[in-house]
PDB file of C-alpha atoms in Angstrom:
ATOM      1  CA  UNK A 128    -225.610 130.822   2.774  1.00 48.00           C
ATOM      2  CA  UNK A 129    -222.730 128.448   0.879  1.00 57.00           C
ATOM      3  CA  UNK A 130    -220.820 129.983  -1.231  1.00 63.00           C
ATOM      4  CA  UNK A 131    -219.422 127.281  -2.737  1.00 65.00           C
ATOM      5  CA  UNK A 132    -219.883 126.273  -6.632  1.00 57.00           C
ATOM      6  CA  UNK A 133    -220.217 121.948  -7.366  1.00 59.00           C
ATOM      7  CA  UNK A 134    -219.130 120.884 -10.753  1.00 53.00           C
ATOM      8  CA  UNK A 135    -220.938 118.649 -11.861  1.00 54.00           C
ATOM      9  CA  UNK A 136    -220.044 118.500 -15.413  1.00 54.00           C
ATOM     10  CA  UNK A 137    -217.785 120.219 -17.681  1.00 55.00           C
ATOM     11  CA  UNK A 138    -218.362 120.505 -21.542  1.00 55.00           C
ATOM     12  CA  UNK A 139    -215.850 122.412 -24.136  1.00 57.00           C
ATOM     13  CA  UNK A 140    -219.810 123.176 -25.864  1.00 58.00           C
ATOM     14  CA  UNK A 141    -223.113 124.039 -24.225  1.00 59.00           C
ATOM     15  CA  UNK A 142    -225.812 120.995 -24.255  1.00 63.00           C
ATOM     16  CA  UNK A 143    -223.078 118.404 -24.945  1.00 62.00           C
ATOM     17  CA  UNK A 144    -223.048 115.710 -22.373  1.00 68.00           C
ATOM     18  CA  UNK A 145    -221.092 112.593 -22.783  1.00 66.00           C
ATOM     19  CA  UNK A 146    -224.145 110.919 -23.864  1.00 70.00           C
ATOM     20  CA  UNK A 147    -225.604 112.914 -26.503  1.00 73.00           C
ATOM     21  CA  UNK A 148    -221.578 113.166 -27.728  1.00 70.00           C
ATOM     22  CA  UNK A 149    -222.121 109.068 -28.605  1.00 71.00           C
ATOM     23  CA  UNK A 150    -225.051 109.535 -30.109  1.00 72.00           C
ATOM     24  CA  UNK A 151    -223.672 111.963 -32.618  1.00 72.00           C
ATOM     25  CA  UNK A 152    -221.040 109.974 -33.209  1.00 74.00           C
ATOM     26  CA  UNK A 153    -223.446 106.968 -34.248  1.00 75.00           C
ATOM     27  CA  UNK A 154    -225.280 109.164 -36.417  1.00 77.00           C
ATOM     28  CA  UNK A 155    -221.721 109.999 -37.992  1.00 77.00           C
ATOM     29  CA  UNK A 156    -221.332 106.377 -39.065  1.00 73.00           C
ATOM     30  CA  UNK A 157    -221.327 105.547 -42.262  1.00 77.00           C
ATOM     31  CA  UNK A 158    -224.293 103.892 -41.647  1.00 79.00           C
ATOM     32  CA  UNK A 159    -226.071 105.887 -39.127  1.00 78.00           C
ATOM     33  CA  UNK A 160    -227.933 104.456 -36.219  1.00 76.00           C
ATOM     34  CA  UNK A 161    -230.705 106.064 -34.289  1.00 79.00           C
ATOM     35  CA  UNK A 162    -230.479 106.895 -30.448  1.00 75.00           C
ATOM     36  CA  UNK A 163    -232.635 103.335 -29.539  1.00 76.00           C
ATOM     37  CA  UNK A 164    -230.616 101.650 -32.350  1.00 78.00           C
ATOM     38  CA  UNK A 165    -227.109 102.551 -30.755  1.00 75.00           C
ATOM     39  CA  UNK A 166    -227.970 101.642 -27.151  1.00 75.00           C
ATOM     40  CA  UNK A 167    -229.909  98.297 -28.232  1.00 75.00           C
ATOM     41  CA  UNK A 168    -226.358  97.545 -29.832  1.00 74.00           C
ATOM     42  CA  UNK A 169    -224.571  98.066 -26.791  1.00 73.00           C
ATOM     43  CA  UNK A 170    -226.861  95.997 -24.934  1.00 70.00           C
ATOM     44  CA  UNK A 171    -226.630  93.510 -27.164  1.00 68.00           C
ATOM     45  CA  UNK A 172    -223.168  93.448 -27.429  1.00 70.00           C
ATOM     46  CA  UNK A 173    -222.418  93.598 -23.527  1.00 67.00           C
ATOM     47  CA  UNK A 174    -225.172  90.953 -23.220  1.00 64.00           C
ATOM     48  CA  UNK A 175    -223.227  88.711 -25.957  1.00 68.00           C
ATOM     49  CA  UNK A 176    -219.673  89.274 -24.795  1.00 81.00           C
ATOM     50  CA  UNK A 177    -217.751  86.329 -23.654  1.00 83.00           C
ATOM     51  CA  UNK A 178    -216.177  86.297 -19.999  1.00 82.00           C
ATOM     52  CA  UNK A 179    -213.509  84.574 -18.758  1.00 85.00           C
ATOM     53  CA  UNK A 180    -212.862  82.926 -15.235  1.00 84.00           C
ATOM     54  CA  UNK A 181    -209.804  81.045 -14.310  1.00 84.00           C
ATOM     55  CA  UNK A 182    -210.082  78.561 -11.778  1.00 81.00           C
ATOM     56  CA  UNK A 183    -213.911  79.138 -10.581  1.00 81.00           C
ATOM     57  CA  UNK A 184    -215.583  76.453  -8.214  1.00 82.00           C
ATOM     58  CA  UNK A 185    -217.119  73.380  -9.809  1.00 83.00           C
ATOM     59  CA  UNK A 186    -220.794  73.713  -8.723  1.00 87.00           C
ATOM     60  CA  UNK A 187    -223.127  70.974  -9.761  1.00 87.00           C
ATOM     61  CA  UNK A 188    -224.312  73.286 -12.695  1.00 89.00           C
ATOM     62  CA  UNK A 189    -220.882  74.274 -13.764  1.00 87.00           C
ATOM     63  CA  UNK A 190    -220.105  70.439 -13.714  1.00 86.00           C
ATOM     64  CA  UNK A 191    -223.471  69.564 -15.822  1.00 86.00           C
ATOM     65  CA  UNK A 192    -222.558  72.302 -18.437  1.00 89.00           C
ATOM     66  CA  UNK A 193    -219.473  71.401 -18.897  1.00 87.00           C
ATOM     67  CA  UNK A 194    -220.461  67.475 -19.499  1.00 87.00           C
ATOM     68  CA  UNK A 195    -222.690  68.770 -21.919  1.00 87.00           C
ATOM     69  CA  UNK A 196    -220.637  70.854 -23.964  1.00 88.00           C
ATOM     70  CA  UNK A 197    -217.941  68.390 -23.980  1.00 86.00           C
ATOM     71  CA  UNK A 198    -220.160  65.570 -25.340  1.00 84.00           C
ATOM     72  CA  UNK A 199    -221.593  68.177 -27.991  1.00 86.00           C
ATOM     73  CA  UNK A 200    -218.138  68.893 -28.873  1.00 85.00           C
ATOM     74  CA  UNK A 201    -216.273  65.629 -29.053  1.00 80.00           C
ATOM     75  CA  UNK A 202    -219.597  64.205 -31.003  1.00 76.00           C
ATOM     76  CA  UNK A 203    -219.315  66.890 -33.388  1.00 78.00           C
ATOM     77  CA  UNK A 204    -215.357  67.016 -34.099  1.00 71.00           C
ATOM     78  CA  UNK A 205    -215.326  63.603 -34.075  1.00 67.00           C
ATOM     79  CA  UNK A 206    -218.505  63.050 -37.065  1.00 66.00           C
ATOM     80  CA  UNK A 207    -216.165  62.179 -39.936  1.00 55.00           C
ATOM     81  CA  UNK A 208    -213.931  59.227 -38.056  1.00 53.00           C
ATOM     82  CA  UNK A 209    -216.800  57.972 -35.634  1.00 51.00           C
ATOM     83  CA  UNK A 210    -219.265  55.750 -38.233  1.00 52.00           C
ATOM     84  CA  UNK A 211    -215.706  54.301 -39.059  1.00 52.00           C
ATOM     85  CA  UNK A 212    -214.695  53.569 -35.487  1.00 56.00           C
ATOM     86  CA  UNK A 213    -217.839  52.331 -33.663  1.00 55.00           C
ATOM     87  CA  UNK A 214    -219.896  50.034 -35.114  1.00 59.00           C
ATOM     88  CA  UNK A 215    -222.745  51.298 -32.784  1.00 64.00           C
ATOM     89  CA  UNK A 216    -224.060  54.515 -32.709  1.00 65.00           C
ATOM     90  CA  UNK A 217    -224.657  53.199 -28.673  1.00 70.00           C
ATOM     91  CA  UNK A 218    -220.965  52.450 -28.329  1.00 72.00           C
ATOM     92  CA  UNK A 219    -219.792  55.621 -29.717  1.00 69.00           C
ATOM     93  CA  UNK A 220    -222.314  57.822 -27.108  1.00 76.00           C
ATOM     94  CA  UNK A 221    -221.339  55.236 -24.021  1.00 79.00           C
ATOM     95  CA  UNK A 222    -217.399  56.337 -25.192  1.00 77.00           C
ATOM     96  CA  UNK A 223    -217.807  59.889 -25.682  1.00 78.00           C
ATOM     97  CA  UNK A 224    -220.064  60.185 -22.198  1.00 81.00           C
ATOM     98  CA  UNK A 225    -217.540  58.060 -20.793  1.00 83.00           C
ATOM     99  CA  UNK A 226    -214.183  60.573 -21.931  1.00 81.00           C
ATOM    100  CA  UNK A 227    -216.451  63.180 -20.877  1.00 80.00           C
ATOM    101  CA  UNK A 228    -216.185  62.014 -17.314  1.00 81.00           C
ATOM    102  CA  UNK A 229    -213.180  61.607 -17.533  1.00 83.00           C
ATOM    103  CA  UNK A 230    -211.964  65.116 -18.448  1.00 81.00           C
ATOM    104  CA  UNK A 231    -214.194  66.167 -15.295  1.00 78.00           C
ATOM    105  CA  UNK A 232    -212.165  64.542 -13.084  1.00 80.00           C
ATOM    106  CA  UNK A 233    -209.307  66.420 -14.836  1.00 78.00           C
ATOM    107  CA  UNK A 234    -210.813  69.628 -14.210  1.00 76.00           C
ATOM    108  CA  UNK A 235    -211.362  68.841 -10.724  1.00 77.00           C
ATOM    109  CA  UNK A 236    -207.687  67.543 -10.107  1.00 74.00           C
ATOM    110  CA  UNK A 237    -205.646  70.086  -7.799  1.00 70.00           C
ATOM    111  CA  UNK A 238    -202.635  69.701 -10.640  1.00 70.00           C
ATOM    112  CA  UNK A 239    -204.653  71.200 -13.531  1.00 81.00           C
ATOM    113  CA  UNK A 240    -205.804  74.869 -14.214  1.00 87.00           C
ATOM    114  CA  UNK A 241    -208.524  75.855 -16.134  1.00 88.00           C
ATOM    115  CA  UNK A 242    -209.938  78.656 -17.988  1.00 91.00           C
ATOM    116  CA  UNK A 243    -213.972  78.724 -18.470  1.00 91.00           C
ATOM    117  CA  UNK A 244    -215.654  81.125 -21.474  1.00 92.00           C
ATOM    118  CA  UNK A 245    -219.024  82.176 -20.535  1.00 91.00           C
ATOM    119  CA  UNK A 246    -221.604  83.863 -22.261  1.00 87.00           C
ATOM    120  CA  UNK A 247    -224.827  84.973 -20.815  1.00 82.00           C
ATOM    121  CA  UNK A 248    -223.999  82.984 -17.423  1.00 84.00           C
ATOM    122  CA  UNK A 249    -223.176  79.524 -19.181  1.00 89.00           C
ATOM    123  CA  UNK A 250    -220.229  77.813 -20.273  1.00 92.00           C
ATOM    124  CA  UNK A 251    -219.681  77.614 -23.913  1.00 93.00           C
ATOM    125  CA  UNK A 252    -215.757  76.889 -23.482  1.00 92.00           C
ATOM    126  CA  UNK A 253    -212.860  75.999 -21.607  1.00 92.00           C
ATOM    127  CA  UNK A 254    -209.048  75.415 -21.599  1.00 92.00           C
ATOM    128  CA  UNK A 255    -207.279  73.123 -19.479  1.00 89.00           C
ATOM    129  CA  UNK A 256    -203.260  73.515 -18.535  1.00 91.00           C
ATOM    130  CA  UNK A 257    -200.971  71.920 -16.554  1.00 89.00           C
ATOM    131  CA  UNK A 258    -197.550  73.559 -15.282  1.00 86.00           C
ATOM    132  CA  UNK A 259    -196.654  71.227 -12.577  1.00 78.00           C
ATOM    133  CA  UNK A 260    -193.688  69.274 -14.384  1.00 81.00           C
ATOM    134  CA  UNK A 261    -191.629  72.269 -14.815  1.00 81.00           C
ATOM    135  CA  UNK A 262    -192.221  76.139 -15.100  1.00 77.00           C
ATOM    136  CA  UNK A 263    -190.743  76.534 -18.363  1.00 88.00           C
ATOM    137  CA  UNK A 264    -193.339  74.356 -19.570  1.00 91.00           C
ATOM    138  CA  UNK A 265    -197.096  74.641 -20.067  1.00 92.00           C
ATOM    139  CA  UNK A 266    -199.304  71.477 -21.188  1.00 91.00           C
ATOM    140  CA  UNK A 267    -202.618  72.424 -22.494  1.00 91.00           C
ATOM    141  CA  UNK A 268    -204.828  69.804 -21.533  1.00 88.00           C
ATOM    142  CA  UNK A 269    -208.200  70.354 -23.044  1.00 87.00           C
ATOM    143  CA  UNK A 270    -209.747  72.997 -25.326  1.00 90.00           C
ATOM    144  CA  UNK A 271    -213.195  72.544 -25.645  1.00 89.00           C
ATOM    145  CA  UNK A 272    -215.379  75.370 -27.558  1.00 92.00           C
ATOM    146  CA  UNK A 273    -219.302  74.623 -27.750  1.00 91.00           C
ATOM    147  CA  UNK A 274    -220.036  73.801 -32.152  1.00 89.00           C
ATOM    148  CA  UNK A 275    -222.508  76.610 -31.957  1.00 90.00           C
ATOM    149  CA  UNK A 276    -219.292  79.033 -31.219  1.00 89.00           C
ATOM    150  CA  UNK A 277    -217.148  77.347 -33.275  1.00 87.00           C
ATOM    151  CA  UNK A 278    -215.229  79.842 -35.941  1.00 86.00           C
ATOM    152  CA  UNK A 279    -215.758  82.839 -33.517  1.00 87.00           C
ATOM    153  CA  UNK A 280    -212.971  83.583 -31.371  1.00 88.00           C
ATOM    154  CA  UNK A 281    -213.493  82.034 -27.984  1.00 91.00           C
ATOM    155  CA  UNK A 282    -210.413  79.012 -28.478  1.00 91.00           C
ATOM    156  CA  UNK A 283    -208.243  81.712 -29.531  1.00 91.00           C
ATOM    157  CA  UNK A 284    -208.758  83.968 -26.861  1.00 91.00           C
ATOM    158  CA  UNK A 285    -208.553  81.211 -24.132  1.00 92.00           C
ATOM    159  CA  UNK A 286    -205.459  80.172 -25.502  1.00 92.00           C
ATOM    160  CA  UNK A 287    -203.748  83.611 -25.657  1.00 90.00           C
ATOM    161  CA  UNK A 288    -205.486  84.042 -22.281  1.00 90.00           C
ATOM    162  CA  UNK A 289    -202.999  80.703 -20.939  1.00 91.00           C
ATOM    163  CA  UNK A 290    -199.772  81.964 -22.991  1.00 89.00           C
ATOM    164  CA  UNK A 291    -199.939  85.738 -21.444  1.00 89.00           C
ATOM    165  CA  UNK A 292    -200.036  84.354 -17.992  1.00 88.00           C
ATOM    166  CA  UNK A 293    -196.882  82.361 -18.883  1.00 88.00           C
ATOM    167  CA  UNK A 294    -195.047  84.892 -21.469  1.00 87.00           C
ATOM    168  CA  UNK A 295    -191.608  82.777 -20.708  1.00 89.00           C
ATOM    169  CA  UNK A 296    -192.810  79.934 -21.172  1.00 90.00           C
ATOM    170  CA  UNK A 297    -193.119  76.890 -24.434  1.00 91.00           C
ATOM    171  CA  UNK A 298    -196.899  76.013 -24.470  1.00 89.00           C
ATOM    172  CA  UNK A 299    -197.682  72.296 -25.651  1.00 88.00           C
ATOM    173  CA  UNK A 300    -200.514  70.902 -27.015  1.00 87.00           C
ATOM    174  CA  UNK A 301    -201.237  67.542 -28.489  1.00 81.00           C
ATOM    175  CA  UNK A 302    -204.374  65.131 -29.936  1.00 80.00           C
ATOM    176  CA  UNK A 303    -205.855  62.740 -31.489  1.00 75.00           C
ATOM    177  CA  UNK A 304    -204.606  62.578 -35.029  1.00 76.00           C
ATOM    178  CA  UNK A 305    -208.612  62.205 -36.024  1.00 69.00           C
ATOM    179  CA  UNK A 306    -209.506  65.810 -34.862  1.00 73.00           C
ATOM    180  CA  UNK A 307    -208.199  67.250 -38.010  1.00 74.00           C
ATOM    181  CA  UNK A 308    -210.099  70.187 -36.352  1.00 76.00           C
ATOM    182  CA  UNK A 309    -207.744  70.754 -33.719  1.00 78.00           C
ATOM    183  CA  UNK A 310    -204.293  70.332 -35.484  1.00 79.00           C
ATOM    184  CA  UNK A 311    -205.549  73.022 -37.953  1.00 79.00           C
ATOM    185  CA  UNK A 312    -206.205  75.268 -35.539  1.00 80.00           C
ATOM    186  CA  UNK A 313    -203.145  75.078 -33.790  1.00 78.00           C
ATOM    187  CA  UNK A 314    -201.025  75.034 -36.930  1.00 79.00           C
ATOM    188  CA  UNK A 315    -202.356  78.912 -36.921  1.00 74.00           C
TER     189      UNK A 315
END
């Protein structure tokens, strides 16, 4: 009694729907991958990829994990320099948990932004910034990557992330002269 025609797909070939298009493409790699192969890669990619929030609420969690990865950082960065500063390997943890606290009260402060990298639901990074002393000007903070992502990415993304919000804009950063780390990395 209707008349009318639905399109629900169009194809330039017969059989070809988007889907089976990908998978001939993956089999078109130089190394081919199977049907199940392809989509477990995607999976695995999207379940891998690192998100970014700006500014998201502190919960109790979010306020843990970012202790933790701070402490796990600064420990690690700071291997080389700490048997020579602390005498006590009790003293070093108390000052570490201590700067730790610290920077949480800095992420909490209404002058500083902040940009968390999440993977799978947990933190494994952040950046810190502050632009209150003039808008030409933008003071990074903090950049804190978890060692187990070290060398893949995630501090260069959340610092491009803070300079193409502020394109105008000189970015600063400064730290210890220790972290050899960290003045490497920004060198680049």
């Amino acid at each position: 009694s209707n008349d009318e025609t639905i399109i629900i797909e169009a194809n330039t070939l017969p059989g070809l729907s988007p889907s089976t298009v990908l998978f001939h493409q993956a089999l078109a790699e130089e190394q081919s991958l199977s049907p199940l192969q392809f989509l477990e890669k995607i999976v695995c990619s999207a379940w891998n990829q690192i998100t970014l929030q700006w500014n998201p609420d502190l919960n109790e969690q979010a306020q843990n994990e970012i202790l933790k990865l701070y402490i796990d950082s600064f420990g690690k960065a700071y291997t080389e320099i700490s048997d020579q500063s602390f005498s006590e390997e009790d003293a070093k943890n108390k000052f570490i948990t201590e700067s730790a606290r610290e920077e949480l009260v800095k992420l909490k402060a209404s002058y500083i932004d902040f940009v968390l990298a999440k993977q799978r639901g947990h933190i494994v990074g952040y950046i810190s910034y502050d632009t209150s002393k003039t808008p030409e000007e933008v003071y990074i903070k903090a950049l804190t990557v978890h060692p187990e992502y070290w060398e893949k990415g995630i501090a260069g993304r959340l610092v491009r992330s803070v300079v193409g919000m502020f394109p105008e804009a000189t970015v600063f950063a400064k730290t210890r002269k220790a972290n050899v780390q960290a003045i490497n990395f920004y060198k680049k």
